[in-house]
PDB file of N, CA and C in Angstrom:
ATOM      1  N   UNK A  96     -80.833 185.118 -27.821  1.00 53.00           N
ATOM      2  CA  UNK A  96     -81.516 185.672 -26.715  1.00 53.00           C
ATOM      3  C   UNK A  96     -81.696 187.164 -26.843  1.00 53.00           C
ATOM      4  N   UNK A  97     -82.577 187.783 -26.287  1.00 49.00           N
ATOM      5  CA  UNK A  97     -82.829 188.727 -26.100  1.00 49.00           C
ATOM      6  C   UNK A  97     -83.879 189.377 -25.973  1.00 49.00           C
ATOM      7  N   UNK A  98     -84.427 190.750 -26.046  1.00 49.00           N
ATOM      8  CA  UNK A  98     -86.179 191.442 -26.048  1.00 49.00           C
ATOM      9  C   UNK A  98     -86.367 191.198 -27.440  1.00 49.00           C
ATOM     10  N   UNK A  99     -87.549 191.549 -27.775  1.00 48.00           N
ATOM     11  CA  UNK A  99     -88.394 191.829 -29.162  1.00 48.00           C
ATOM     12  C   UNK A  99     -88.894 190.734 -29.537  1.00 48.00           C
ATOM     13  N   UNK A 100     -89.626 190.658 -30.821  1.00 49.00           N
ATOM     14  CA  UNK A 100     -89.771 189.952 -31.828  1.00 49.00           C
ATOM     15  C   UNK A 100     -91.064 189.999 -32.248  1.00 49.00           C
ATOM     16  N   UNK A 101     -92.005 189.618 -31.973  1.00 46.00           N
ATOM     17  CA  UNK A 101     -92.901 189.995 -31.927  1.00 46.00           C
ATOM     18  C   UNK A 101     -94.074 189.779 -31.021  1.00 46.00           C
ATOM     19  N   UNK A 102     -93.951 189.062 -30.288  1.00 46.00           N
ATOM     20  CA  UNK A 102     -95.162 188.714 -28.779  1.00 46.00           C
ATOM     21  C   UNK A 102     -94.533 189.283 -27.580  1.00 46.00           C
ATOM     22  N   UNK A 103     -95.617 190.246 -27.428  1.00 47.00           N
ATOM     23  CA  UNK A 103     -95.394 190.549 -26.283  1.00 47.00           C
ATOM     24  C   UNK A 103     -94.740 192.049 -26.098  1.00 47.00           C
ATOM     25  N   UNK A 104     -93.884 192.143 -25.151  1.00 50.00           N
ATOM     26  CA  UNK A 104     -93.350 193.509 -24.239  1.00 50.00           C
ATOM     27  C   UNK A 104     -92.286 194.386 -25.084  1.00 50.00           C
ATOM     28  N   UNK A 105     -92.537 195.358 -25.982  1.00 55.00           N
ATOM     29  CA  UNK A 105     -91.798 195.662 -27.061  1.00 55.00           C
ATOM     30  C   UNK A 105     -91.670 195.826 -28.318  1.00 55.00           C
ATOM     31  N   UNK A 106     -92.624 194.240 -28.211  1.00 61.00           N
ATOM     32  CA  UNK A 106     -92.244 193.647 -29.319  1.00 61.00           C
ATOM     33  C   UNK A 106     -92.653 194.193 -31.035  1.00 61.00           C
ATOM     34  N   UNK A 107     -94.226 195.295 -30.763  1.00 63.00           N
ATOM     35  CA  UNK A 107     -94.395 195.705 -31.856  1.00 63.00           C
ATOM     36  C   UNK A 107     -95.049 197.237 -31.543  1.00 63.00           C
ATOM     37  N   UNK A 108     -94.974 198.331 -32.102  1.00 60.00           N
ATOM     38  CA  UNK A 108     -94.928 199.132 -32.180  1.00 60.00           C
ATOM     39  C   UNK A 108     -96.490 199.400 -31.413  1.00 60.00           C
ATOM     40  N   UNK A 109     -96.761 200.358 -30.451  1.00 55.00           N
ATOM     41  CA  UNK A 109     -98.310 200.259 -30.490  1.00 55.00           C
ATOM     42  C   UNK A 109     -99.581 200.946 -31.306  1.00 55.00           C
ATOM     43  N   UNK A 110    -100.245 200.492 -31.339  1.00 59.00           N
ATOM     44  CA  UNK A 110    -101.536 200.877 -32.288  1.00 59.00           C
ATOM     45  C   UNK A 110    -101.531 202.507 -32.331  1.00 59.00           C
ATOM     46  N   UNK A 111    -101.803 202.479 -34.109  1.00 59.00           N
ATOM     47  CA  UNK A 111    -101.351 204.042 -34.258  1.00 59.00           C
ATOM     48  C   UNK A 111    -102.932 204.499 -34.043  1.00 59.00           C
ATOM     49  N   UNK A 112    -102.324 206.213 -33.286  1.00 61.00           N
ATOM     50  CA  UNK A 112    -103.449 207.251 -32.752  1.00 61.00           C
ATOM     51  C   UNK A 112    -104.297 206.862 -31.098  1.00 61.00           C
ATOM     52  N   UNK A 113    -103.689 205.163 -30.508  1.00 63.00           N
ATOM     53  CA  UNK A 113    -103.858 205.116 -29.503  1.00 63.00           C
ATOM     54  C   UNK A 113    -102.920 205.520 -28.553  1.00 63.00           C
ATOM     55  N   UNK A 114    -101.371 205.918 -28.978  1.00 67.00           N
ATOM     56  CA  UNK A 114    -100.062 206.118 -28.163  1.00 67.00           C
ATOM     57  C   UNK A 114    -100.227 207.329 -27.850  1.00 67.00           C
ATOM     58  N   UNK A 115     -99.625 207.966 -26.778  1.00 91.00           N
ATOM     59  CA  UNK A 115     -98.872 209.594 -26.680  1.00 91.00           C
ATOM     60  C   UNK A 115     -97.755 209.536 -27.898  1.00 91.00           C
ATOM     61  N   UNK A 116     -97.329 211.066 -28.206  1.00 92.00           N
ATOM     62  CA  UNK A 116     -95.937 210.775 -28.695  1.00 92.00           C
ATOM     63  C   UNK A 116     -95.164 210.456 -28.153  1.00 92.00           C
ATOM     64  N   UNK A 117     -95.249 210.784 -26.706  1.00 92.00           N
ATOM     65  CA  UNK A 117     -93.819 210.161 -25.717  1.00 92.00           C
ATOM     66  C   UNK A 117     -93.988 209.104 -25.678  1.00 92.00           C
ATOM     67  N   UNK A 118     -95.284 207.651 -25.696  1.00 94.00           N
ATOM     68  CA  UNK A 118     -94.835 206.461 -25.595  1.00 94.00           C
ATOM     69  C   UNK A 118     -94.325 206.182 -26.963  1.00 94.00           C
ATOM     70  N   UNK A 119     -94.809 206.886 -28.220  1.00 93.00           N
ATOM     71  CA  UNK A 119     -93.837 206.262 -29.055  1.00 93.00           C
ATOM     72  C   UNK A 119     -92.507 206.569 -29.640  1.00 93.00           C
ATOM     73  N   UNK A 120     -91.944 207.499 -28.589  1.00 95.00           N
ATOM     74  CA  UNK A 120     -90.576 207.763 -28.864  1.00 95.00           C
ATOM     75  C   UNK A 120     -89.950 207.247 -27.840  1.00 95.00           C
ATOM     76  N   UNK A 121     -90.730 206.492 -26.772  1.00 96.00           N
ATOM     77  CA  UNK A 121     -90.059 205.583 -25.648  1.00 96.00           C
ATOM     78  C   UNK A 121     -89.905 204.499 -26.548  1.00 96.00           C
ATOM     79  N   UNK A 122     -91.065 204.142 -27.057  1.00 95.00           N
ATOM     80  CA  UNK A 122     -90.814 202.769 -27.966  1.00 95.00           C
ATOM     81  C   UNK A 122     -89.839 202.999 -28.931  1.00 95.00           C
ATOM     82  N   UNK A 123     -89.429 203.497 -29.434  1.00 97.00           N
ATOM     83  CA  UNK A 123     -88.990 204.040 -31.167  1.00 97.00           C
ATOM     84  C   UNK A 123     -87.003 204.025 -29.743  1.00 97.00           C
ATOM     85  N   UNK A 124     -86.788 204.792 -29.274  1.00 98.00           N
ATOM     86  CA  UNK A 124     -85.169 204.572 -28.453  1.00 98.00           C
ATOM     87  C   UNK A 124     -85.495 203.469 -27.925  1.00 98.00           C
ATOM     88  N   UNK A 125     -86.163 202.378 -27.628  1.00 98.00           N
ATOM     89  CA  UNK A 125     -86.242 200.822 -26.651  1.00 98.00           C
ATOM     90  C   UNK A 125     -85.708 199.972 -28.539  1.00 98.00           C
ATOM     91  N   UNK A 126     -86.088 200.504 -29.293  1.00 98.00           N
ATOM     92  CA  UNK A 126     -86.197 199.671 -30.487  1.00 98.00           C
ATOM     93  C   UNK A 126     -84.841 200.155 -30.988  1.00 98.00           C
ATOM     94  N   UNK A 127     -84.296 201.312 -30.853  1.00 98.00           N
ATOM     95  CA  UNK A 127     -83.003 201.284 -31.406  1.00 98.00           C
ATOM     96  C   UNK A 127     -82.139 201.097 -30.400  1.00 98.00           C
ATOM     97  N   UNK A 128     -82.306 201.471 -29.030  1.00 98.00           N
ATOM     98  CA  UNK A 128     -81.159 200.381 -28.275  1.00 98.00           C
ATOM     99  C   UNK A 128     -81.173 198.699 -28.455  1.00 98.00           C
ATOM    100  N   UNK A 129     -81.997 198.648 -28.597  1.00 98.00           N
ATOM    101  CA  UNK A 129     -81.815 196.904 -29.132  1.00 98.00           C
ATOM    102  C   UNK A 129     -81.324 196.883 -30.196  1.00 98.00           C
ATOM    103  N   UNK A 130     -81.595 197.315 -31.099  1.00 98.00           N
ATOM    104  CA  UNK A 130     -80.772 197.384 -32.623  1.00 98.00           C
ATOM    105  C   UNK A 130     -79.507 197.271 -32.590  1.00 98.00           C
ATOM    106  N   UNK A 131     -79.246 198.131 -31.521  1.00 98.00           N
ATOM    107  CA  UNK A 131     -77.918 198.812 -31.387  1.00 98.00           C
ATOM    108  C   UNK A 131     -76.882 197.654 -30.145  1.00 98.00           C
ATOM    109  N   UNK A 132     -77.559 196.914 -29.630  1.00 98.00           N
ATOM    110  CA  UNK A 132     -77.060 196.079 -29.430  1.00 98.00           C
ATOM    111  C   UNK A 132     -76.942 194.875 -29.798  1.00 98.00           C
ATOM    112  N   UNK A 133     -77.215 194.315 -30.877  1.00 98.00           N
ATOM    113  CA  UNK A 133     -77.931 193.192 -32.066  1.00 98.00           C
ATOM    114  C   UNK A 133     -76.506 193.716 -32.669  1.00 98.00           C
ATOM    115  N   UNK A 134     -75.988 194.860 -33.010  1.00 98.00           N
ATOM    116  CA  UNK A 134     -75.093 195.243 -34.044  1.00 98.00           C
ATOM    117  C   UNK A 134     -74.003 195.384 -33.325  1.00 98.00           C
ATOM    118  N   UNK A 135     -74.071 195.642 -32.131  1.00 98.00           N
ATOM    119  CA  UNK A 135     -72.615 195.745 -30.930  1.00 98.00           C
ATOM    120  C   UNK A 135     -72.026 194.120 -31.061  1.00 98.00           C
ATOM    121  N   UNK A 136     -73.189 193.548 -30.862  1.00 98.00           N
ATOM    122  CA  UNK A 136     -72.799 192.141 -30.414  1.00 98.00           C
ATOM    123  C   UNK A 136     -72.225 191.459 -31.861  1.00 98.00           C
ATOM    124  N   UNK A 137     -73.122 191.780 -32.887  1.00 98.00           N
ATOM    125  CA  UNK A 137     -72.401 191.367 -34.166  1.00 98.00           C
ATOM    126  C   UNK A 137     -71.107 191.998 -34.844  1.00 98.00           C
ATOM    127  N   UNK A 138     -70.735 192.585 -34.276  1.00 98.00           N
ATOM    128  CA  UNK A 138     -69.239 193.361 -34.477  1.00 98.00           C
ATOM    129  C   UNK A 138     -68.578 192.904 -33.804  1.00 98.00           C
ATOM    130  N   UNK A 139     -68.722 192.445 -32.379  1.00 98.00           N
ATOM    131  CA  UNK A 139     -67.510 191.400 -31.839  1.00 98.00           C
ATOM    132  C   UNK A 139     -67.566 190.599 -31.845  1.00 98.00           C
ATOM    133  N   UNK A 140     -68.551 189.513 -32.564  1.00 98.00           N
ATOM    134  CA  UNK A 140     -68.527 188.049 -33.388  1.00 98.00           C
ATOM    135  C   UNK A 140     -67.377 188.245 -34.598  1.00 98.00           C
ATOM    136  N   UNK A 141     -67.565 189.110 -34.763  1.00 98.00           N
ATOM    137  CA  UNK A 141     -67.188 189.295 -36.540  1.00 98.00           C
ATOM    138  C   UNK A 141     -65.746 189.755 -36.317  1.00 98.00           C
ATOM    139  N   UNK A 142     -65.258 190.398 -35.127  1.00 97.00           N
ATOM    140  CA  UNK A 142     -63.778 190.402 -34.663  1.00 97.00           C
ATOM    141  C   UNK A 142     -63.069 189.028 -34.142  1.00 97.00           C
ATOM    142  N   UNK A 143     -63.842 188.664 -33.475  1.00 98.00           N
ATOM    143  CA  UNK A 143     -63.703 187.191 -33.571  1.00 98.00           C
ATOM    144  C   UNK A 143     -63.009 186.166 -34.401  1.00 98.00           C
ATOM    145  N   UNK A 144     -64.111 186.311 -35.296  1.00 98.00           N
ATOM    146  CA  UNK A 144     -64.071 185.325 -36.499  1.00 98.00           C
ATOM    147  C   UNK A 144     -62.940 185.778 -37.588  1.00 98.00           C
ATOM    148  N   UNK A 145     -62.597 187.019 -37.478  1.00 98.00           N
ATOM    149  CA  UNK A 145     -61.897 187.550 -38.123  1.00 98.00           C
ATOM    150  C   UNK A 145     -60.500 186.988 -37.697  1.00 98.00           C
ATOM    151  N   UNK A 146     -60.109 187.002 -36.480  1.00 97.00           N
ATOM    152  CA  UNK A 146     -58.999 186.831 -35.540  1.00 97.00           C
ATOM    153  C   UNK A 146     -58.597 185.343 -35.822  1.00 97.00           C
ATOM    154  N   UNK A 147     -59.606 184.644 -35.753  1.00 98.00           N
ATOM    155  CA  UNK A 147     -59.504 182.834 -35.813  1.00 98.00           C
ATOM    156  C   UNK A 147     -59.264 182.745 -37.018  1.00 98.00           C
ATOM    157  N   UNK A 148     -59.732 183.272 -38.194  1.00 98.00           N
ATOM    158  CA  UNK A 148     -59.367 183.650 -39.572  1.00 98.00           C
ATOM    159  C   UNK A 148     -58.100 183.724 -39.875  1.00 98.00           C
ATOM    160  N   UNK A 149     -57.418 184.651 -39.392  1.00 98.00           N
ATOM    161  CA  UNK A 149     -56.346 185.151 -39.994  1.00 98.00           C
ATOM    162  C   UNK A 149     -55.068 184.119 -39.263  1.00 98.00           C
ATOM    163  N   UNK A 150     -55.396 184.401 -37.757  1.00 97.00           N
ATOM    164  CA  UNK A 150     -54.519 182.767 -37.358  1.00 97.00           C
ATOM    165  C   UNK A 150     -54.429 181.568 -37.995  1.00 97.00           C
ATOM    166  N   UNK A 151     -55.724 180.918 -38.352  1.00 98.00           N
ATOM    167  CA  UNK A 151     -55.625 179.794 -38.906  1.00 98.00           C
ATOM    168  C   UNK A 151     -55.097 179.627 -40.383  1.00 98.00           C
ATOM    169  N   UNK A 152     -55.311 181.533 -41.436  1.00 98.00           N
ATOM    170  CA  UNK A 152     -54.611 181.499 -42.467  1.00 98.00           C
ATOM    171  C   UNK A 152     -53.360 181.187 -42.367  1.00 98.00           C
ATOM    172  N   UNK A 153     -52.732 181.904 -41.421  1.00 97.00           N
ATOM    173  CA  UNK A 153     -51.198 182.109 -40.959  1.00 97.00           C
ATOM    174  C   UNK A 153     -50.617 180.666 -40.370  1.00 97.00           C
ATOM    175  N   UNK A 154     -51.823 179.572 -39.476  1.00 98.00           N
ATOM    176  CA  UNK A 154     -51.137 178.474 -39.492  1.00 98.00           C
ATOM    177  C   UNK A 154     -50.879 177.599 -41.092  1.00 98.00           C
ATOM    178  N   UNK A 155     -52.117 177.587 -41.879  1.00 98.00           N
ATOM    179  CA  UNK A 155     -52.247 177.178 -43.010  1.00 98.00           C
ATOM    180  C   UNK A 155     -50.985 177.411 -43.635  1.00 98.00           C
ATOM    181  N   UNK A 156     -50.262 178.118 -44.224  1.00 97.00           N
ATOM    182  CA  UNK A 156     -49.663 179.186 -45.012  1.00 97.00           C
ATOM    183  C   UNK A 156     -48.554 178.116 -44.617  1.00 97.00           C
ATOM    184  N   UNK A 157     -47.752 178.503 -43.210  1.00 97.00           N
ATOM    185  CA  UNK A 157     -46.414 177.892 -42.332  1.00 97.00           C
ATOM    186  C   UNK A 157     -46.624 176.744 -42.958  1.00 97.00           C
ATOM    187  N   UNK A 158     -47.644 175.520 -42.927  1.00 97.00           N
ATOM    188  CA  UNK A 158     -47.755 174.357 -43.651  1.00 97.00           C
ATOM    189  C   UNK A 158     -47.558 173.826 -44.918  1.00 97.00           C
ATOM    190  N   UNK A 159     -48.024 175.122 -45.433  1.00 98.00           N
ATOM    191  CA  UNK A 159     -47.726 174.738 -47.070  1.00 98.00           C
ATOM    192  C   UNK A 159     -46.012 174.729 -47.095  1.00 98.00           C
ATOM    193  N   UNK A 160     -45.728 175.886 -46.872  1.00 97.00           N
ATOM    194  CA  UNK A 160     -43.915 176.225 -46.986  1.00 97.00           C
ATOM    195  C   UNK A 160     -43.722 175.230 -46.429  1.00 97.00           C
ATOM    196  N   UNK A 161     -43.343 174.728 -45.295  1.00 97.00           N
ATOM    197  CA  UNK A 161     -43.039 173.235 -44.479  1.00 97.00           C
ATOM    198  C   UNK A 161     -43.343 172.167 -45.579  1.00 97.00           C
ATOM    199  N   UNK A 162     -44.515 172.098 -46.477  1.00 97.00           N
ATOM    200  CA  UNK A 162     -44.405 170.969 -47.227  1.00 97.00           C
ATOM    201  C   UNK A 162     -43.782 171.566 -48.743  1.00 97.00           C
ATOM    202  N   UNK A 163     -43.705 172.370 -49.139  1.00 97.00           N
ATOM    203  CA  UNK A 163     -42.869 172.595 -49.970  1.00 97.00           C
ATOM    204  C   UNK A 163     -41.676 172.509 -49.693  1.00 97.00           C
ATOM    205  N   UNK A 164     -41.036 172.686 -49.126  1.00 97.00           N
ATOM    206  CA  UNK A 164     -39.568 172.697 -48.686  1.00 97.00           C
ATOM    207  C   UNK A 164     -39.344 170.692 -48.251  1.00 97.00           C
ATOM    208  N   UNK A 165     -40.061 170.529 -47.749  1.00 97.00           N
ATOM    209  CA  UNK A 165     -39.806 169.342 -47.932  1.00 97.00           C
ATOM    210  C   UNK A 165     -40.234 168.136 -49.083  1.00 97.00           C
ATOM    211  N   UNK A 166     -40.871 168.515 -49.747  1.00 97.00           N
ATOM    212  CA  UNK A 166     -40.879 168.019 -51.545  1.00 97.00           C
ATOM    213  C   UNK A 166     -39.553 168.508 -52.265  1.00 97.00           C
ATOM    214  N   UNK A 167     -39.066 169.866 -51.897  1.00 96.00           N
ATOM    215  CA  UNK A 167     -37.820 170.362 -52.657  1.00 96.00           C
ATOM    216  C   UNK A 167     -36.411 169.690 -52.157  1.00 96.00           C
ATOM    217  N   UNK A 168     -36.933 168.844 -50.855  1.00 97.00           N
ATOM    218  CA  UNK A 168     -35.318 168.413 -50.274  1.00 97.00           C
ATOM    219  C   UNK A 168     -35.686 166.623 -50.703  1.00 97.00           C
ATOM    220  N   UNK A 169     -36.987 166.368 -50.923  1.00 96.00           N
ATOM    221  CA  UNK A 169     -37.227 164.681 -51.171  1.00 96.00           C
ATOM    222  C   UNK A 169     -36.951 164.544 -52.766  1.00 96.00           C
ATOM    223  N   UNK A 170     -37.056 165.510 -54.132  1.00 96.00           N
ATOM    224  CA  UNK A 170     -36.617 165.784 -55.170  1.00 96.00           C
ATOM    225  C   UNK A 170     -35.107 165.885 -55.243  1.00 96.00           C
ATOM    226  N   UNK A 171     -34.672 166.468 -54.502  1.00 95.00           N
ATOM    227  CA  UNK A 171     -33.060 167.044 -54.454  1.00 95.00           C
ATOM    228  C   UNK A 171     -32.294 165.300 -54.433  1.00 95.00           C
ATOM    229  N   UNK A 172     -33.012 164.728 -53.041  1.00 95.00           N
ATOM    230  CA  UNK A 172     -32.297 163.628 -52.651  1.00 95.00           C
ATOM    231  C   UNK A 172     -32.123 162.643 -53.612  1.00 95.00           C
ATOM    232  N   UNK A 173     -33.770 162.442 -54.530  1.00 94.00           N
ATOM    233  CA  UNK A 173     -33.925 162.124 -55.426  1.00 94.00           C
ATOM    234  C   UNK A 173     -32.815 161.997 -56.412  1.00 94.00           C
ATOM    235  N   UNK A 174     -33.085 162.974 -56.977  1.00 94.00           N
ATOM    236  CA  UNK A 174     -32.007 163.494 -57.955  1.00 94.00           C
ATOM    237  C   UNK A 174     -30.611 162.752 -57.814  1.00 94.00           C
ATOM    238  N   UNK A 175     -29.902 163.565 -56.802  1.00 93.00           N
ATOM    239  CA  UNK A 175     -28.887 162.774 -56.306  1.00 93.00           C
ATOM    240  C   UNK A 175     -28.825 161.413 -56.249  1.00 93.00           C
ATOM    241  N   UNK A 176     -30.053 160.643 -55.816  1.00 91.00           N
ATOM    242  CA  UNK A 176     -29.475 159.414 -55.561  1.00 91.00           C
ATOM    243  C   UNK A 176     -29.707 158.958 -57.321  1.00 91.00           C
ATOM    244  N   UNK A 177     -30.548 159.654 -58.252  1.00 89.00           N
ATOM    245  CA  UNK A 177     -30.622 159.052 -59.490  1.00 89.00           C
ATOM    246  C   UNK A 177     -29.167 158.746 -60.263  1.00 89.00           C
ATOM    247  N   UNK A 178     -28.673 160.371 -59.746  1.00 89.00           N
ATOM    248  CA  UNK A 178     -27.357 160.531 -60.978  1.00 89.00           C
ATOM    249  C   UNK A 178     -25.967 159.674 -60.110  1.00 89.00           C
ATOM    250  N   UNK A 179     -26.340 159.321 -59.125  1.00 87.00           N
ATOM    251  CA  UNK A 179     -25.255 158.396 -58.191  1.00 87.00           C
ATOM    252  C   UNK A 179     -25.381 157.089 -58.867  1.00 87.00           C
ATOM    253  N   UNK A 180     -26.716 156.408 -59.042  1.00 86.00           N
ATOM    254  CA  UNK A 180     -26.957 155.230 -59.890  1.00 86.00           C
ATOM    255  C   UNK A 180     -26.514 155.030 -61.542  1.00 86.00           C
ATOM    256  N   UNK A 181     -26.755 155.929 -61.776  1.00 83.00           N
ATOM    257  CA  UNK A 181     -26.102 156.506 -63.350  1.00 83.00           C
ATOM    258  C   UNK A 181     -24.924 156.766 -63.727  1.00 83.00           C
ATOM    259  N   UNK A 182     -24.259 157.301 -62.552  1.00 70.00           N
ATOM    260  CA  UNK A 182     -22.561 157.772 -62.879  1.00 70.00           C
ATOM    261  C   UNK A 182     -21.928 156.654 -62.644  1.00 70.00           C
TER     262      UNK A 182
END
């Protein structure tokens, strides 16, 4: 959502040598406050995503160790119960 694109109110620069300079430096700050909010808004997506990122690394991570540690205690038991059969 938002202004611009190209139809319509904004949307494209107006015909050169028909503008004042003041309408096209009204147009030219209407075009970089939108910019500038296109890039506001994509910086706190991107904090976002960053955030869900690093949580979900950090749940990931806890999982692996949790399954390593429990391969190292199902080996151990292993073991044990091998050399119990053997001795």
């Amino acid at each position: 959502g938002g202004l611009g694109g190209g139809g319509g109110g904004g949307g494209a620069p107006p015909p050169a040598g028909q503008a004042s300079l003041q309408e096209e430096n009204d147009w030219l700050r209407s075009a970089l406050r939108l910019a500038e909010s296109h890039i506001n808004r994509d910086k706190e997506e991107l904090k976002s995503l960053h955030s869900i990122y690093e949580r979900q690394k950090q749940e990931t991570e806890g999982r692996v160790v949790a399954l390593q540690d429990q391969i190292a205690q199902r080996d151990a038991e292993r073991r044990e119960a091998e050399s119990r059969t053997w001795a």
